[in-house]
Amino acid sequence: MKSYRQVITINTPSRRAFINITPKVNEALRASGIKEGLVLVNSMHITSSVFINDDESGLHSDMEKWLEKLAPEKPYNQYAHNGYEDNADAHLKRQIMGREVVVAVTDGKLDFGTWEQIFYGEFDGMRAKRILIKIIGE
Ligand code: ZN
C-alpha cells in the first residue's frame, strides 16, 4: 500500500469564505500516483471545515445565512468562549459543517456522486490556515 501526505495553506481575505478545493485535491491525487484507495481531506483548525456539497453560489449564500442564524458572529459577549477570544461563532459553525471528508479513489479519479465538490469552509479567516490531504491505496 502506498501513502501520500500534503498540506495546503489558505489565507482568506475575509473572516468567512467557502472555497472549492477540488482542483487542489485532484493535483494531490495525481502527484500520489494512487489509482485505487481513499482520500481524506481535513481542516487542521477548529474554526474551519471541510465538507462536500454543490458548487452553486445561491446555496453558499443560503449556507452562510443559515449558519449565521444558528451561531451569529455578534454580539461577541453572547458567548462564554469570547471571554478569551472573539471566535466562538466560528467554533460552532465548524462543528456543524464538519471536520473532514473521505472520498473513494477509483481508476485514478475522485469517485464523486452527482455535483459533489470538496469545499473548505472558513469561519475565522484572515490568517494562514492548513488543510491536510492524506491518500492511501495502490
Ligand atoms: Zn476560539
mmCIF file of C-alpha atoms and ligand atoms in Angstrom:
data_model
loop_
_atom_site.group_PDB
_atom_site.id
_atom_site.type_symbol
_atom_site.label_atom_id
_atom_site.label_comp_id
_atom_site.label_asym_id
_atom_site.label_seq_id
_atom_site.Cartn_x
_atom_site.Cartn_y
_atom_site.Cartn_z
ATOM 1 C CA MET A 1 0.000 0.000 0.000
ATOM 2 C CA LYS A 2 1.208 3.491 -0.846
ATOM 3 C CA SER A 3 0.519 6.616 1.145
ATOM 4 C CA TYR A 4 0.823 10.296 0.297
ATOM 5 C CA ARG A 5 0.531 13.372 2.501
ATOM 6 C CA GLN A 6 0.215 17.006 1.502
ATOM 7 C CA VAL A 7 -0.652 20.127 3.479
ATOM 8 C CA ILE A 8 -2.126 23.114 1.667
ATOM 9 C CA THR A 9 -2.380 26.596 3.179
ATOM 10 C CA ILE A 10 -5.233 29.027 2.636
ATOM 11 C CA ASN A 11 -5.401 32.640 3.829
ATOM 12 C CA THR A 12 -8.819 34.153 3.105
ATOM 13 C CA PRO A 13 -9.131 37.963 2.897
ATOM 14 C CA SER A 14 -12.470 37.804 4.764
ATOM 15 C CA ARG A 15 -13.499 36.299 8.110
ATOM 16 C CA ARG A 16 -15.765 33.756 6.382
ATOM 17 C CA ALA A 17 -15.491 32.075 2.966
ATOM 18 C CA PHE A 18 -16.318 28.888 1.087
ATOM 19 C CA ILE A 19 -13.575 27.763 -1.297
ATOM 20 C CA ASN A 20 -13.759 24.892 -3.792
ATOM 21 C CA ILE A 21 -10.563 22.908 -3.124
ATOM 22 C CA THR A 22 -11.407 20.031 -5.500
ATOM 23 C CA PRO A 23 -8.687 21.113 -8.014
ATOM 24 C CA LYS A 24 -6.066 21.000 -5.221
ATOM 25 C CA VAL A 25 -7.219 17.545 -4.120
ATOM 26 C CA ASN A 26 -7.056 16.380 -7.768
ATOM 27 C CA GLU A 27 -3.485 17.720 -8.019
ATOM 28 C CA ALA A 28 -2.512 15.816 -4.869
ATOM 29 C CA LEU A 29 -4.147 12.656 -6.208
ATOM 30 C CA ARG A 30 -2.180 12.935 -9.468
ATOM 31 C CA ALA A 31 1.054 13.513 -7.519
ATOM 32 C CA SER A 32 0.363 10.451 -5.346
ATOM 33 C CA GLY A 33 0.146 8.091 -8.316
ATOM 34 C CA ILE A 34 -2.544 6.160 -6.416
ATOM 35 C CA LYS A 35 -5.265 4.625 -8.615
ATOM 36 C CA GLU A 36 -7.419 2.735 -6.082
ATOM 37 C CA GLY A 37 -7.865 3.818 -2.475
ATOM 38 C CA LEU A 38 -9.162 6.600 -0.260
ATOM 39 C CA VAL A 39 -8.559 10.319 0.117
ATOM 40 C CA LEU A 40 -9.027 12.028 3.472
ATOM 41 C CA VAL A 41 -9.217 15.828 3.487
ATOM 42 C CA ASN A 42 -9.470 17.639 6.821
ATOM 43 C CA SER A 43 -9.119 21.090 8.237
ATOM 44 C CA MET A 44 -6.206 21.319 10.681
ATOM 45 C CA HIS A 45 -8.007 24.068 12.618
ATOM 46 C CA ILE A 46 -11.012 24.081 14.953
ATOM 47 C CA THR A 47 -12.584 27.171 13.370
ATOM 48 C CA SER A 48 -12.849 25.890 9.783
ATOM 49 C CA SER A 49 -14.409 22.926 7.988
ATOM 50 C CA VAL A 50 -14.012 20.644 5.014
ATOM 51 C CA PHE A 51 -17.289 19.456 3.505
ATOM 52 C CA ILE A 52 -18.832 18.174 0.282
ATOM 53 C CA ASN A 53 -21.690 19.876 -1.489
ATOM 54 C CA ASP A 54 -22.719 21.659 -4.695
ATOM 55 C CA ASP A 55 -20.633 24.468 -6.234
ATOM 56 C CA GLU A 56 -23.603 26.826 -6.545
ATOM 57 C CA SER A 57 -23.403 30.407 -5.286
ATOM 58 C CA GLY A 58 -27.065 30.589 -4.182
ATOM 59 C CA LEU A 59 -26.563 27.548 -1.988
ATOM 60 C CA HIS A 60 -23.403 29.045 -0.483
ATOM 61 C CA SER A 61 -25.305 32.233 0.325
ATOM 62 C CA ASP A 62 -28.074 30.122 1.913
ATOM 63 C CA MET A 63 -25.489 28.236 3.993
ATOM 64 C CA GLU A 64 -23.901 31.485 5.183
ATOM 65 C CA LYS A 65 -27.308 32.846 6.278
ATOM 66 C CA TRP A 66 -28.285 29.553 7.934
ATOM 67 C CA LEU A 67 -25.017 29.337 9.876
ATOM 68 C CA GLU A 68 -25.327 32.983 10.930
ATOM 69 C CA LYS A 69 -28.820 32.238 12.320
ATOM 70 C CA LEU A 70 -27.555 29.206 14.242
ATOM 71 C CA ALA A 71 -24.409 30.898 15.599
ATOM 72 C CA PRO A 72 -24.378 34.658 14.965
ATOM 73 C CA GLU A 73 -20.933 36.248 14.991
ATOM 74 C CA LYS A 74 -22.135 39.233 17.036
ATOM 75 C CA PRO A 75 -22.642 40.373 19.700
ATOM 76 C CA TYR A 76 -19.395 38.823 20.912
ATOM 77 C CA ASN A 77 -20.496 38.987 24.551
ATOM 78 C CA GLN A 78 -23.256 36.397 23.981
ATOM 79 C CA TYR A 79 -20.636 33.623 24.165
ATOM 80 C CA ALA A 80 -18.689 32.409 27.225
ATOM 81 C CA HIS A 81 -15.728 31.399 24.969
ATOM 82 C CA ASN A 82 -15.344 35.021 23.894
ATOM 83 C CA GLY A 83 -14.088 35.930 27.343
ATOM 84 C CA TYR A 84 -10.755 34.848 25.835
ATOM 85 C CA GLU A 85 -11.339 35.280 22.081
ATOM 86 C CA ASP A 86 -13.917 36.609 19.604
ATOM 87 C CA ASN A 87 -14.415 33.441 17.592
ATOM 88 C CA ALA A 88 -16.953 31.303 19.483
ATOM 89 C CA ASP A 89 -19.297 31.508 16.469
ATOM 90 C CA ALA A 90 -16.529 30.080 14.262
ATOM 91 C CA HIS A 91 -16.063 27.036 16.532
ATOM 92 C CA LEU A 92 -19.830 26.402 16.468
ATOM 93 C CA LYS A 93 -20.090 26.816 12.685
ATOM 94 C CA ARG A 94 -17.164 24.416 12.208
ATOM 95 C CA GLN A 95 -18.860 21.874 14.457
ATOM 96 C CA ILE A 96 -21.993 21.694 12.339
ATOM 97 C CA MET A 97 -20.178 21.831 8.964
ATOM 98 C CA GLY A 98 -17.729 19.090 9.977
ATOM 99 C CA ARG A 99 -14.002 18.498 10.181
ATOM 100 C CA GLU A 100 -13.249 16.205 7.230
ATOM 101 C CA VAL A 101 -14.380 14.283 4.182
ATOM 102 C CA VAL A 102 -13.358 10.903 2.792
ATOM 103 C CA VAL A 103 -13.677 10.213 -0.946
ATOM 104 C CA ALA A 104 -13.102 6.922 -2.758
ATOM 105 C CA VAL A 105 -10.431 6.842 -5.455
ATOM 106 C CA THR A 106 -11.382 4.696 -8.424
ATOM 107 C CA ASP A 107 -9.305 4.363 -11.591
ATOM 108 C CA GLY A 108 -7.152 7.327 -10.505
ATOM 109 C CA LYS A 109 -10.109 9.689 -10.038
ATOM 110 C CA LEU A 110 -12.198 11.050 -7.153
ATOM 111 C CA ASP A 111 -15.302 8.830 -7.224
ATOM 112 C CA PHE A 112 -17.901 11.564 -6.610
ATOM 113 C CA GLY A 113 -21.676 11.457 -6.644
ATOM 114 C CA THR A 114 -23.544 13.849 -8.920
ATOM 115 C CA TRP A 115 -22.480 17.503 -8.413
ATOM 116 C CA GLU A 116 -20.239 16.666 -5.453
ATOM 117 C CA GLN A 117 -17.286 19.007 -4.889
ATOM 118 C CA ILE A 118 -14.971 19.437 -1.905
ATOM 119 C CA PHE A 119 -15.075 22.773 -0.077
ATOM 120 C CA TYR A 120 -13.044 24.481 2.588
ATOM 121 C CA GLY A 121 -15.314 26.459 4.919
ATOM 122 C CA GLU A 122 -13.515 29.289 6.677
ATOM 123 C CA PHE A 123 -15.220 30.829 9.718
ATOM 124 C CA ASP A 124 -12.321 32.763 11.295
ATOM 125 C CA GLY A 125 -10.007 33.704 8.455
ATOM 126 C CA MET A 126 -7.594 36.496 7.547
ATOM 127 C CA ARG A 127 -4.685 34.287 8.658
ATOM 128 C CA ALA A 128 -2.891 31.260 7.257
ATOM 129 C CA LYS A 129 -4.829 28.030 7.849
ATOM 130 C CA ARG A 130 -3.823 24.482 6.912
ATOM 131 C CA ILE A 131 -5.694 21.628 5.238
ATOM 132 C CA LEU A 132 -4.371 18.065 5.300
ATOM 133 C CA ILE A 133 -4.741 15.762 2.296
ATOM 134 C CA LYS A 134 -3.892 12.122 3.036
ATOM 135 C CA ILE A 135 -4.206 9.478 0.329
ATOM 136 C CA ILE A 136 -3.795 5.730 0.833
ATOM 137 C CA GLY A 137 -4.090 2.901 -1.648
ATOM 138 C CA GLU A 138 -2.366 1.229 -4.561
HETATM 139 ZN ZN ZN B 1 -11.555 30.193 19.979
#
